[in-house]
PDB file of C-alpha atoms in Angstrom:
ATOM      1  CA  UNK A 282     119.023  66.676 118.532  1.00 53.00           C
ATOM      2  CA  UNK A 283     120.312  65.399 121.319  1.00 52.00           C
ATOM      3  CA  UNK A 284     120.313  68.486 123.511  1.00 53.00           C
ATOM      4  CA  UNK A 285     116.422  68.579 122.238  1.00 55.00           C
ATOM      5  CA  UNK A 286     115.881  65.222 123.794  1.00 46.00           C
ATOM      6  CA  UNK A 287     117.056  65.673 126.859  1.00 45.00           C
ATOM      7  CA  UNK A 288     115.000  69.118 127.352  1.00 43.00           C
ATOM      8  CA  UNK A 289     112.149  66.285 126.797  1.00 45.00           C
ATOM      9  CA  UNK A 290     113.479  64.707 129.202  1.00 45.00           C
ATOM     10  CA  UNK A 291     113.536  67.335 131.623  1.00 49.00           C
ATOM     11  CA  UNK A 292     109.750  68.622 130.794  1.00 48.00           C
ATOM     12  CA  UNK A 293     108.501  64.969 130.876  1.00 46.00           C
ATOM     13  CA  UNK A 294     110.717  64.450 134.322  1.00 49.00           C
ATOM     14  CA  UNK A 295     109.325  67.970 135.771  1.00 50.00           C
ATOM     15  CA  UNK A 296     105.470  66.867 135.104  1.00 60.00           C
ATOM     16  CA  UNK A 297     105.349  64.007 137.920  1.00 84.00           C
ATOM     17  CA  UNK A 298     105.400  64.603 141.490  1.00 90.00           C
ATOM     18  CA  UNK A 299     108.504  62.554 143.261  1.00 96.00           C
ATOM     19  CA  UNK A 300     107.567  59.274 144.687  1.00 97.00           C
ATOM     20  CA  UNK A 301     109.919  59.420 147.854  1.00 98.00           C
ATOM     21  CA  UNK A 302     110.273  55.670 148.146  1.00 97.00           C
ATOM     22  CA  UNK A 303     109.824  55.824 152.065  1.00 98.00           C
ATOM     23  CA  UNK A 304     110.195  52.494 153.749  1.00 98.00           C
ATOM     24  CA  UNK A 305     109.439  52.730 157.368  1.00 98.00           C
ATOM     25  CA  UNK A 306     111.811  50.569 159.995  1.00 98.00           C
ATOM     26  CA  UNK A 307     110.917  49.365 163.133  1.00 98.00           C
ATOM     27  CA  UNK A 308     113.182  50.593 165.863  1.00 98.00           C
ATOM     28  CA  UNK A 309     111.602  49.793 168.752  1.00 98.00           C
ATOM     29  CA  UNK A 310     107.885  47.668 169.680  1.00 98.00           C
ATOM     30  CA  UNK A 311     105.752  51.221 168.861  1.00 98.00           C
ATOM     31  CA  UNK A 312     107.973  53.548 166.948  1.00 98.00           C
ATOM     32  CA  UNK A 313     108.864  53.486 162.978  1.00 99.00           C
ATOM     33  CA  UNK A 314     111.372  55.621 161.312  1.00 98.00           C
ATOM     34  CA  UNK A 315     112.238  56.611 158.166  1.00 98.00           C
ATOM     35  CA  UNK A 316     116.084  57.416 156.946  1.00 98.00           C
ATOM     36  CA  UNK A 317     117.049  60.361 155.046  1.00 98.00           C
ATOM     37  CA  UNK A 318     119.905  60.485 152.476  1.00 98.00           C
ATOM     38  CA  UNK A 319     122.982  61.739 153.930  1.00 97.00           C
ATOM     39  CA  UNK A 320     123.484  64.506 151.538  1.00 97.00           C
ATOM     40  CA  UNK A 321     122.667  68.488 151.105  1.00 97.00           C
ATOM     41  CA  UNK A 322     119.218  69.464 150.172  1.00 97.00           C
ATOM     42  CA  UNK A 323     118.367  68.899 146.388  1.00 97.00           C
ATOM     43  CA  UNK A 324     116.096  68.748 143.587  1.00 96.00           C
ATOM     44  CA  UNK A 325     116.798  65.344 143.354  1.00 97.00           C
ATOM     45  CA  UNK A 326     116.465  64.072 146.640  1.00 97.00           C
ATOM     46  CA  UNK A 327     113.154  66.005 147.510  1.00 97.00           C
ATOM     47  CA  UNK A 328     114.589  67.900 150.373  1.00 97.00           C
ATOM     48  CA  UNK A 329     114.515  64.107 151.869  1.00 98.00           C
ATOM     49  CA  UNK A 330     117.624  64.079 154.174  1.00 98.00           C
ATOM     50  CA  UNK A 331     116.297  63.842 158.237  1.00 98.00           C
ATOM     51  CA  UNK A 332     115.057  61.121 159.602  1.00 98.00           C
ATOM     52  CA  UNK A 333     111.379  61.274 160.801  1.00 98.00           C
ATOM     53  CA  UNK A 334     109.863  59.207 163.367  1.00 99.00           C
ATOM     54  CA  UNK A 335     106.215  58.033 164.173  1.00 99.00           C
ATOM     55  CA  UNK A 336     105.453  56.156 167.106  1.00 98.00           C
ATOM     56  CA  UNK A 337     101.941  54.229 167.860  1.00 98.00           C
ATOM     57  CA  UNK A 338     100.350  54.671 170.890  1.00 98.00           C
ATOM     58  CA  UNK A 339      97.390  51.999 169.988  1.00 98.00           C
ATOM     59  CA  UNK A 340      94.856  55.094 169.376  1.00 98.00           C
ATOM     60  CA  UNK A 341      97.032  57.458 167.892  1.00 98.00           C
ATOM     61  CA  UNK A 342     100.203  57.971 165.635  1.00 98.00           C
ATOM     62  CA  UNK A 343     102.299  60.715 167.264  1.00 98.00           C
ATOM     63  CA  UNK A 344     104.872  62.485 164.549  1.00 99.00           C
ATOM     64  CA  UNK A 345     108.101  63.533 165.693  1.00 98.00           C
ATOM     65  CA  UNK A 346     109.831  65.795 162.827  1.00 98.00           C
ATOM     66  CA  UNK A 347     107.485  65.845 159.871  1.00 98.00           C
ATOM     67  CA  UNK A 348     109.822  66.102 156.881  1.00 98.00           C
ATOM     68  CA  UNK A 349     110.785  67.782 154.187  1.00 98.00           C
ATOM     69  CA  UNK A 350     107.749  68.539 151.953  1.00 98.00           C
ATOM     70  CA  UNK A 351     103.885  68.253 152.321  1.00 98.00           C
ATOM     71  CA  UNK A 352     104.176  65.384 149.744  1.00 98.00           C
ATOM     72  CA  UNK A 353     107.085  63.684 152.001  1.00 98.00           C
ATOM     73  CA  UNK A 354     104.129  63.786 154.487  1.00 98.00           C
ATOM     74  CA  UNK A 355     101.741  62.536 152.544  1.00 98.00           C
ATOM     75  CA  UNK A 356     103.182  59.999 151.320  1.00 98.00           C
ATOM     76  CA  UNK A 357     104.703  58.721 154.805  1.00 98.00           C
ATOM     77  CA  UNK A 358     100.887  59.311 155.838  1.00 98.00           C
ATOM     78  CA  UNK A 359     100.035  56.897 153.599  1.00 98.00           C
ATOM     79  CA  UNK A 360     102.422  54.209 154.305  1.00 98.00           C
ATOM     80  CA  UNK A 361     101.569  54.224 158.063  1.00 98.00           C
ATOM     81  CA  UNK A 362      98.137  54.092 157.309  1.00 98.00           C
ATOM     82  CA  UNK A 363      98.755  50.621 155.932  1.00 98.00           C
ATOM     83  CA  UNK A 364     100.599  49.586 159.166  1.00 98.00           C
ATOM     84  CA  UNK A 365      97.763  50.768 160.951  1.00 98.00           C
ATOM     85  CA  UNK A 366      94.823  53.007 160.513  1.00 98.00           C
ATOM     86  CA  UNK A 367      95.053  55.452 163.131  1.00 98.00           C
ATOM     87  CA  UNK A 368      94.776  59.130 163.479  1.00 98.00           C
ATOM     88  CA  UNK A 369      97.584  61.654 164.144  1.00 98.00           C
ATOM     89  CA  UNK A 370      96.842  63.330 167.095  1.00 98.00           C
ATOM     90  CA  UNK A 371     100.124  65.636 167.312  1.00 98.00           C
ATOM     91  CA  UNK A 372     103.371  66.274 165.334  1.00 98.00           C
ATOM     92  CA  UNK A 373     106.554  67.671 167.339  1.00 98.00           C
ATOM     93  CA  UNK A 374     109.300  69.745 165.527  1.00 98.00           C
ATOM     94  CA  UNK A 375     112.593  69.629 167.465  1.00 98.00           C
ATOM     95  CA  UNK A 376     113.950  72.588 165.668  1.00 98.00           C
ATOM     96  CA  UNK A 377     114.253  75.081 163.622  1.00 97.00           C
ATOM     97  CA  UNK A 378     115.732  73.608 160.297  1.00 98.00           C
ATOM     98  CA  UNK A 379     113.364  72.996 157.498  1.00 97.00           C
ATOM     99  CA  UNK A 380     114.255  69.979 156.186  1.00 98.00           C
ATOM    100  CA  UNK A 381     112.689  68.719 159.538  1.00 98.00           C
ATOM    101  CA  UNK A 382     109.204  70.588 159.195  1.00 98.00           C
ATOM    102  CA  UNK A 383     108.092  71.500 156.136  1.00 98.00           C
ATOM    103  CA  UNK A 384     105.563  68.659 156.266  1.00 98.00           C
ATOM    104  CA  UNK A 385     103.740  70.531 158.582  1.00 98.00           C
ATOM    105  CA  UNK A 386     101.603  71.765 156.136  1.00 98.00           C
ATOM    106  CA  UNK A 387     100.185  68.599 155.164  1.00 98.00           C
ATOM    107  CA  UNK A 388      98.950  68.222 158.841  1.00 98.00           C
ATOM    108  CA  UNK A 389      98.076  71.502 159.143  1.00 98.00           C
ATOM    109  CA  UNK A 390      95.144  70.920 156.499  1.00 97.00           C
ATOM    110  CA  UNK A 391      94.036  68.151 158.746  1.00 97.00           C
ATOM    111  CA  UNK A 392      93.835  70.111 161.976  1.00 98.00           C
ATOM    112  CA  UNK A 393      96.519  68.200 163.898  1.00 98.00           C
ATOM    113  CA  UNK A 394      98.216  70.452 166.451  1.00 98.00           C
ATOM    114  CA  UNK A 395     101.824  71.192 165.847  1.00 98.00           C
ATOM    115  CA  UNK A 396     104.186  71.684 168.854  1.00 98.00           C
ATOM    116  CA  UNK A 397     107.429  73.748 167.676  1.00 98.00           C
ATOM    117  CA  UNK A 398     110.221  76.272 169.472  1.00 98.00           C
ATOM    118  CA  UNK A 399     109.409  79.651 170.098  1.00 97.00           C
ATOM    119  CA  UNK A 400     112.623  80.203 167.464  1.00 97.00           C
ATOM    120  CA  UNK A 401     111.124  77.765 165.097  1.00 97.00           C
ATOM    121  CA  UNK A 402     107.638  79.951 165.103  1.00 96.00           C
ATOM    122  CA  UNK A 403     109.476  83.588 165.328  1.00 96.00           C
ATOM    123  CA  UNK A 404     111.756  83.029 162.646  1.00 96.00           C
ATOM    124  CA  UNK A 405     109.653  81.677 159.581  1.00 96.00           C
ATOM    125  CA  UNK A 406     106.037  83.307 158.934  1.00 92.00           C
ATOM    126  CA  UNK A 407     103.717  82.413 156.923  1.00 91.00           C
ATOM    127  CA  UNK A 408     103.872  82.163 153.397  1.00 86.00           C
ATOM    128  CA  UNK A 409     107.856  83.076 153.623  1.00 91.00           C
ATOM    129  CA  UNK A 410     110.302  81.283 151.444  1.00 92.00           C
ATOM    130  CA  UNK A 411     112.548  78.698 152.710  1.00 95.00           C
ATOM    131  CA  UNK A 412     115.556  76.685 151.492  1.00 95.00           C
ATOM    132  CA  UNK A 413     113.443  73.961 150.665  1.00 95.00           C
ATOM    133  CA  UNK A 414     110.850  75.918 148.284  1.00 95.00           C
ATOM    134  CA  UNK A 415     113.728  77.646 146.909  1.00 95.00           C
ATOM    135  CA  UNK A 416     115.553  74.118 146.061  1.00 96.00           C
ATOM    136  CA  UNK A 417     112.352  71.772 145.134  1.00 96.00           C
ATOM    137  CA  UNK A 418     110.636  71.245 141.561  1.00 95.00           C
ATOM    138  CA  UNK A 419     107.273  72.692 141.727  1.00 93.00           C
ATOM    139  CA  UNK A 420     105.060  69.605 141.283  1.00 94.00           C
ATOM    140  CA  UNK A 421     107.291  68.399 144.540  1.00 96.00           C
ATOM    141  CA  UNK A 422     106.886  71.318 146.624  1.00 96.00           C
ATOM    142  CA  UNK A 423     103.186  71.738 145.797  1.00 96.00           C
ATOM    143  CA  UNK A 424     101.340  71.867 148.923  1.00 96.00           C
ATOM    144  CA  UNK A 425     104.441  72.985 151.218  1.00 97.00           C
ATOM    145  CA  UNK A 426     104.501  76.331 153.030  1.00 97.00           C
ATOM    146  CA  UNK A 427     105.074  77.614 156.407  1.00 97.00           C
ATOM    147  CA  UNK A 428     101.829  76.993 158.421  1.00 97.00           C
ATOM    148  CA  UNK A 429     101.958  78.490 162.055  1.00 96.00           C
ATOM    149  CA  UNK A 430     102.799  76.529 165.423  1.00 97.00           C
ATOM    150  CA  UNK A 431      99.668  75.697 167.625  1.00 98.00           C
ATOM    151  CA  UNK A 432     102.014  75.310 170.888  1.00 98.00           C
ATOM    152  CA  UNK A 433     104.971  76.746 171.559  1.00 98.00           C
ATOM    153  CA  UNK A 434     107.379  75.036 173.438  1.00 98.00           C
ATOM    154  CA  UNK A 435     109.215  77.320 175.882  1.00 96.00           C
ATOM    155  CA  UNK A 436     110.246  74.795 178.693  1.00 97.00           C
ATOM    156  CA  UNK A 437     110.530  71.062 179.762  1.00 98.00           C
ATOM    157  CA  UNK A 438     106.946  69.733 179.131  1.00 98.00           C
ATOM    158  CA  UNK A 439     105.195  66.531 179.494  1.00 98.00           C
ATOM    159  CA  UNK A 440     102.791  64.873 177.091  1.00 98.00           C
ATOM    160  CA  UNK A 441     100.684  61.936 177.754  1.00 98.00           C
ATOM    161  CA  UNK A 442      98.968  60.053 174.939  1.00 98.00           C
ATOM    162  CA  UNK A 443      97.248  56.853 175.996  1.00 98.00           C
ATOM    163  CA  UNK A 444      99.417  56.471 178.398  1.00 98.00           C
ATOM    164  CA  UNK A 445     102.344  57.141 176.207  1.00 98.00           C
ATOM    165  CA  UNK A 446     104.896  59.350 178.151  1.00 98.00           C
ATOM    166  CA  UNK A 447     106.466  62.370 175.587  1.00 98.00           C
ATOM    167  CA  UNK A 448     109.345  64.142 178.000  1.00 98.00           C
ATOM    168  CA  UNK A 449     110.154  67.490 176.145  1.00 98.00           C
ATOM    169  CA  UNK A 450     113.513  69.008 176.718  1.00 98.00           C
ATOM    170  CA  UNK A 451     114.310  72.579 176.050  1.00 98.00           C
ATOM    171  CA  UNK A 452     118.164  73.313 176.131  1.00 98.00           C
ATOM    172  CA  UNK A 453     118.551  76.389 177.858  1.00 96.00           C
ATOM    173  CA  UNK A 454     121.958  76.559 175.441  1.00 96.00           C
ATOM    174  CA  UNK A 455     122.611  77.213 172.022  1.00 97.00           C
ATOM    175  CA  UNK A 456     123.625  73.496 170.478  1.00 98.00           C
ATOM    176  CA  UNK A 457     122.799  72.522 166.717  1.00 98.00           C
ATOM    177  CA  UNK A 458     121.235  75.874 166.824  1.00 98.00           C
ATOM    178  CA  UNK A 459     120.116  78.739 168.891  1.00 97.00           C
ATOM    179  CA  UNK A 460     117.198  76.634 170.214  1.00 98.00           C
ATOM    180  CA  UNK A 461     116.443  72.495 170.219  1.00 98.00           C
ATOM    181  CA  UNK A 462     114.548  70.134 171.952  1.00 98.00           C
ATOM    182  CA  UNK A 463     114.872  66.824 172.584  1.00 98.00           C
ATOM    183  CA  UNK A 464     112.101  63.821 173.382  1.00 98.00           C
ATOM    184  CA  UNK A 465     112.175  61.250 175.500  1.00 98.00           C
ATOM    185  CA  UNK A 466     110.159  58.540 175.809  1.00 98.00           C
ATOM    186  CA  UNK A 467     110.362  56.674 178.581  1.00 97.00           C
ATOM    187  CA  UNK A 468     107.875  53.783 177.538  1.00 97.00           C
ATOM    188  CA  UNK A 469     110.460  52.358 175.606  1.00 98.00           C
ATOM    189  CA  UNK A 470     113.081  54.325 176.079  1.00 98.00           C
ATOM    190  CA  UNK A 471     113.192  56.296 173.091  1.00 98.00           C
ATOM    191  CA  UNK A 472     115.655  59.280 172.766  1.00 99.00           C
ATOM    192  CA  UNK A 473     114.561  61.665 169.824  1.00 99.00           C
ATOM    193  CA  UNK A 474     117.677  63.995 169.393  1.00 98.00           C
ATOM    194  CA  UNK A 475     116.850  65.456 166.486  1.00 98.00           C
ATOM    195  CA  UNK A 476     119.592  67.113 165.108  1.00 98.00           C
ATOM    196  CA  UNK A 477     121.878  67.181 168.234  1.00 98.00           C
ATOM    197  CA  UNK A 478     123.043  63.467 166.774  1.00 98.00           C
ATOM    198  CA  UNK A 479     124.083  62.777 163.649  1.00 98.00           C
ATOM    199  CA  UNK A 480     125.794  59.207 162.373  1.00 97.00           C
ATOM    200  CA  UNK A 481     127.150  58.351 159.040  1.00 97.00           C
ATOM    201  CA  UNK A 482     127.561  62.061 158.215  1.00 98.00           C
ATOM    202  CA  UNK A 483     129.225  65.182 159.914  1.00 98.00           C
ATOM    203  CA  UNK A 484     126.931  67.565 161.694  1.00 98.00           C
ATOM    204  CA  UNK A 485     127.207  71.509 160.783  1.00 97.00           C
ATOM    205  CA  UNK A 486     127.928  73.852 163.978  1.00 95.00           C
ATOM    206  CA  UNK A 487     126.790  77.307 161.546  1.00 95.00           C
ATOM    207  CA  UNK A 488     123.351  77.555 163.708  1.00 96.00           C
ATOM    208  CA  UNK A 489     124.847  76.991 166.978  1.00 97.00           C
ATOM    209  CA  UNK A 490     127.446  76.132 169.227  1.00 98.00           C
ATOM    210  CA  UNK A 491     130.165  73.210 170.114  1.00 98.00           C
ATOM    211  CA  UNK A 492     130.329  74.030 173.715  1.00 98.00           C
ATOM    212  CA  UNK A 493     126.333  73.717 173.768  1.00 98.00           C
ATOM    213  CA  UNK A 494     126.333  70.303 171.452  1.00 98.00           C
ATOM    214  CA  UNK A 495     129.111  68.955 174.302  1.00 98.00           C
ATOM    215  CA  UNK A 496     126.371  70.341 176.906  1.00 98.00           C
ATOM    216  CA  UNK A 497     123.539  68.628 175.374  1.00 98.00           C
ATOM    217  CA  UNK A 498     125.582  65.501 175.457  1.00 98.00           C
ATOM    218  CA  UNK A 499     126.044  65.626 179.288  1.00 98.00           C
ATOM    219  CA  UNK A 500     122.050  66.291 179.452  1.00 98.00           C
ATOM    220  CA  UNK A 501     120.860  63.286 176.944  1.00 98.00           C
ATOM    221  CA  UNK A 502     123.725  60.997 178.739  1.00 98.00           C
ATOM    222  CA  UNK A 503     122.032  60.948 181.756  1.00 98.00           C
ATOM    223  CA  UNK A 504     118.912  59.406 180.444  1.00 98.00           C
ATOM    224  CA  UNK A 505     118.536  55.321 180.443  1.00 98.00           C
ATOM    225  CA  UNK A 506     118.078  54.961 176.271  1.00 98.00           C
ATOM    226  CA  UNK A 507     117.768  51.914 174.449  1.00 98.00           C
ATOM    227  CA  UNK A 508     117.016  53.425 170.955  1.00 98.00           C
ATOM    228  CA  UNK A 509     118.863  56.451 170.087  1.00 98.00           C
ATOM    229  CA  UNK A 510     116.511  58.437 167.030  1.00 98.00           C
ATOM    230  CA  UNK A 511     118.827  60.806 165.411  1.00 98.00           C
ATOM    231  CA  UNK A 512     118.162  63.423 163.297  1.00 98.00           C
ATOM    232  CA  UNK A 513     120.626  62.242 160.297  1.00 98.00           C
ATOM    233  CA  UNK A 514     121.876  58.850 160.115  1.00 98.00           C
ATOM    234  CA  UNK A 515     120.963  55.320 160.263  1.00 98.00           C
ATOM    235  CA  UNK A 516     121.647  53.908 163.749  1.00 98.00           C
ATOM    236  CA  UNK A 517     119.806  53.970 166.580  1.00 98.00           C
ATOM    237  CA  UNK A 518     122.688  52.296 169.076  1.00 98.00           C
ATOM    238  CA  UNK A 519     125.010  54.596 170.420  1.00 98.00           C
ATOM    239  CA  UNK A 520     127.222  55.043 167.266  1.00 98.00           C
ATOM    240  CA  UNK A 521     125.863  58.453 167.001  1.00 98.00           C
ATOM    241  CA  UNK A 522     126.838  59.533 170.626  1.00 98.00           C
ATOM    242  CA  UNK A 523     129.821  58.454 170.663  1.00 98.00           C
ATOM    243  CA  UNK A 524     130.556  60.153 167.077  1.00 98.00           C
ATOM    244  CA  UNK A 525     129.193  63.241 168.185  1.00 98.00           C
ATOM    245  CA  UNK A 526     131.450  63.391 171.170  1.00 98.00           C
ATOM    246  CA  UNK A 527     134.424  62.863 169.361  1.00 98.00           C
ATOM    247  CA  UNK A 528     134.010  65.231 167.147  1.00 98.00           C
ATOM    248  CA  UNK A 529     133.120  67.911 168.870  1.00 98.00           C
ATOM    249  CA  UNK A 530     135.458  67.204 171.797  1.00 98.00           C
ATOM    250  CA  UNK A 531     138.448  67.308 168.942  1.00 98.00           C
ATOM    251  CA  UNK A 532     136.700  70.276 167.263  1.00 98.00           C
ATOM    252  CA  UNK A 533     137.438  71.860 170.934  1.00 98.00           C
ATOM    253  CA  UNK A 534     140.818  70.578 171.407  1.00 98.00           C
ATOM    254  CA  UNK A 535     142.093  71.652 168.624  1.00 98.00           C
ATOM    255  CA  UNK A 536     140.479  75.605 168.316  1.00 98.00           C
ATOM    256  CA  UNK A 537     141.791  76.021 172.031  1.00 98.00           C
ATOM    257  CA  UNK A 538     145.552  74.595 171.123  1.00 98.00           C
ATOM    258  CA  UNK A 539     145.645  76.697 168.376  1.00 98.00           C
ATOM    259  CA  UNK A 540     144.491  79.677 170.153  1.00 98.00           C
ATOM    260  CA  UNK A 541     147.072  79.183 172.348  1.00 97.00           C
ATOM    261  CA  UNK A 542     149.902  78.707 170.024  1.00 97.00           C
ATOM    262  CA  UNK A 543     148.941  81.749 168.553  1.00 97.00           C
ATOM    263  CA  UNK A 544     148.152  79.989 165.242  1.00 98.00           C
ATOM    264  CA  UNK A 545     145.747  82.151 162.525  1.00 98.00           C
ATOM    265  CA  UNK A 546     142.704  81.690 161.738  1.00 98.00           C
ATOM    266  CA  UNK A 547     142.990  80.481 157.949  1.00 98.00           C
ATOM    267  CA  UNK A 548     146.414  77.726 159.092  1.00 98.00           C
ATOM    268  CA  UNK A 549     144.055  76.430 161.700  1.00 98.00           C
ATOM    269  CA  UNK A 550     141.535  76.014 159.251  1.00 98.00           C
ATOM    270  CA  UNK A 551     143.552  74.546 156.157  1.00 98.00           C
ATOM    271  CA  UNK A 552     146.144  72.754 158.228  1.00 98.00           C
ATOM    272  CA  UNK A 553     144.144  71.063 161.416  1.00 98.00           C
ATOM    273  CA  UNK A 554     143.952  67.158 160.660  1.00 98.00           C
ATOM    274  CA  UNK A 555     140.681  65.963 161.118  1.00 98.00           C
ATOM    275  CA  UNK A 556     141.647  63.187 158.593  1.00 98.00           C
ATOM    276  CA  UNK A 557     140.443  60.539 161.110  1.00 97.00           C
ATOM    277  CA  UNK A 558     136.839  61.933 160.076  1.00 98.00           C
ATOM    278  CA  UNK A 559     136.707  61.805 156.459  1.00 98.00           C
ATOM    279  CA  UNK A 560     135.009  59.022 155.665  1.00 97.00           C
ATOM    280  CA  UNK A 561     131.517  60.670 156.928  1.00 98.00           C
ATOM    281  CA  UNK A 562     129.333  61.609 154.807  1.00 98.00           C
ATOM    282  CA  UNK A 563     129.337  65.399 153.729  1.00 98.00           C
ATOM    283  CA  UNK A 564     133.222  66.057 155.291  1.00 98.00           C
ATOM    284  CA  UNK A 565     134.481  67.834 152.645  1.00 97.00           C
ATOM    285  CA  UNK A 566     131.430  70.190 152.560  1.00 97.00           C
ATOM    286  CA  UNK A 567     131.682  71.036 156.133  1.00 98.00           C
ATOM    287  CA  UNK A 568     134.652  70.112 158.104  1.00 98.00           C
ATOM    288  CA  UNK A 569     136.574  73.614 157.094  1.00 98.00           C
ATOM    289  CA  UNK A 570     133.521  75.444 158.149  1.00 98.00           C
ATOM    290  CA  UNK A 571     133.016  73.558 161.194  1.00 98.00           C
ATOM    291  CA  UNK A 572     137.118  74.558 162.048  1.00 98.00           C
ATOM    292  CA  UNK A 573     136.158  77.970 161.385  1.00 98.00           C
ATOM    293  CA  UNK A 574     133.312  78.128 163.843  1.00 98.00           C
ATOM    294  CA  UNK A 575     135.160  76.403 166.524  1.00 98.00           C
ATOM    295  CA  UNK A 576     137.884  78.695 165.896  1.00 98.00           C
ATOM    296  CA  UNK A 577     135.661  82.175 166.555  1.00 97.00           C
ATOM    297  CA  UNK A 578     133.738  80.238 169.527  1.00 98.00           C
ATOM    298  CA  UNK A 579     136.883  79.835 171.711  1.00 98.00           C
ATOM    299  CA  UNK A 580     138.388  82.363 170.479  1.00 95.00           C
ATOM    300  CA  UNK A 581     137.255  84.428 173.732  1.00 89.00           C
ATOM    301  CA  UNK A 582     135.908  81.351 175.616  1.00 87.00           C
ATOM    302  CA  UNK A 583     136.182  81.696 179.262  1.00 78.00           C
ATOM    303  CA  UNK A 584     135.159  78.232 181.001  1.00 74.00           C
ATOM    304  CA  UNK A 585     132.134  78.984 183.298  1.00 68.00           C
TER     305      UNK A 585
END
């Protein structure tokens, strides 16, 4: 009986699309975001774990990092709607991960150009299978598929929209992963990092590289920012950057000390206290991997 009831459950549960519960915050006078869950991608949270940002520019909204789903992007369509009727005139991906972009499709239908990474565009074609179709119910993922990129971003580029500044910034270095962009907008001095800062939870190096993530630090700390807009994480102060750095810069410490001792690969990897980290969200899912990667990067590093 009861294992009867709960495949009611289940069916019942299965039938309705998810309601994502977005509530947009104001980070700065034109630009909104909404918080993902610090977790791993699941059913349950709707692939719903990057931030997303949209910013008003009085004529338009601009998207930056269009979520999870075409339903996530429906529904945060909707919601900024209410806060002002405007159209979208462009959405911006800053990389390559799909929990950023899938709610491209959703624009796509409504002709709104979609500026994306040349790795971004070359990796996924259309109608492939990604993590997130692979993960979500069906009545949530109905609607979501790769759609193709309308510009590819290859180098620093500039965007004006009324008069809103959007400063694109290529890394020419592997960081969060083999390709990411950054925006800055220096109306308000916005920083959108996308997934080169994380707060509250750890960041995963499997995509790309420490010594790049340090790098890209360098490049975004030379920018005047009031509002840091990370890719995971609620603040928008410089809790993120600082994290980051720490992190990272111990990740490197410690693979280049144990190199040096001579230590192996599995003690460094089981035996390296990070301890000071493991509060953030998601440590015990990626800390060991994270030692492993920084492990095989300086393994052979030479210091340009």
């Amino acid at each position: 009986m009861l294992n009867k009831l709960i495949l009611i459950i289940s069916i019942v549960t299965a039938s309705f699309a998810m309601d994502y519960k977005l509530k947009p915050i104001k980070i700065s006078p034109s630009v909104y975001m909404f918080v993902g869950h610090n977790e791993i991608v699941t059913k349950q949270n709707g692939g719903n774990i990057a931030n997303t940002y949209w910013v008003n520019t009085k004529k338009h909204w601009v998207v930056i990092d269009s979520g999870a789903s075409y339903l996530y992007a429906k529904q945060a369509y909707n919601i900024m709607q209410k806060i002002q009727k405007l159209p979208v005139k462009l959405v911006i991906d800053t990389h390559m991960h799909d929990d950023h972009w899938m709610g491209n499709s959703f624009y796509k239908e409504k002709n709104i150009p979609i500026y994306a990474t040349s790795l971004q565009a070359n990796t996924f074609k259309i109608g492939q299978n990604t993590r997130i179709l692979k993960t979500l119910n069906k009545n949530d993922s109905k609607g979501t598929k790769v759609v193709s990129v309308d510009n590819i971003i290859t180098k620093n580029t500039n965007l004006n929209v009324d008069g809103y500044n959007f400063e694109i910034v290529v890394l020419k270095k592997p960081a969060h992963t083999n390709q990411d962009m950054f925006v800055y907008m220096s109306n308000e001095k916005v920083l959108f990092a996308g997934d080169l800062l994380f707060s509250e939870r750890l960041t995963s190096i499997r995509d790309g590289s420490i010594e790049g993530s340090l790098a890209s630090l360098d490049i975004m700390g030379k920018y005047d920012v009031k509002v840091w807009a990370n890719g995971h994480g609620k603040y928008t102060d410089l809790t993120a950057f600082n994290h980051m750095k720490s992190y990272l810069s111990d990740l490197k410490t410690n693979a280049l000390k144990a190199i040096e001792d001579e230590i192996e690969l599995d003690d460094f990897v089981n035996n390296t206290d990070m301890s000071k980290y493991k509060n953030m969200k998601l440590f015990d899912r990626l800390n060991k991997a994270n030692l492993d990667n920084a492990f095989r990067e300086y393994e052979f590093f030479e210091e340009e």
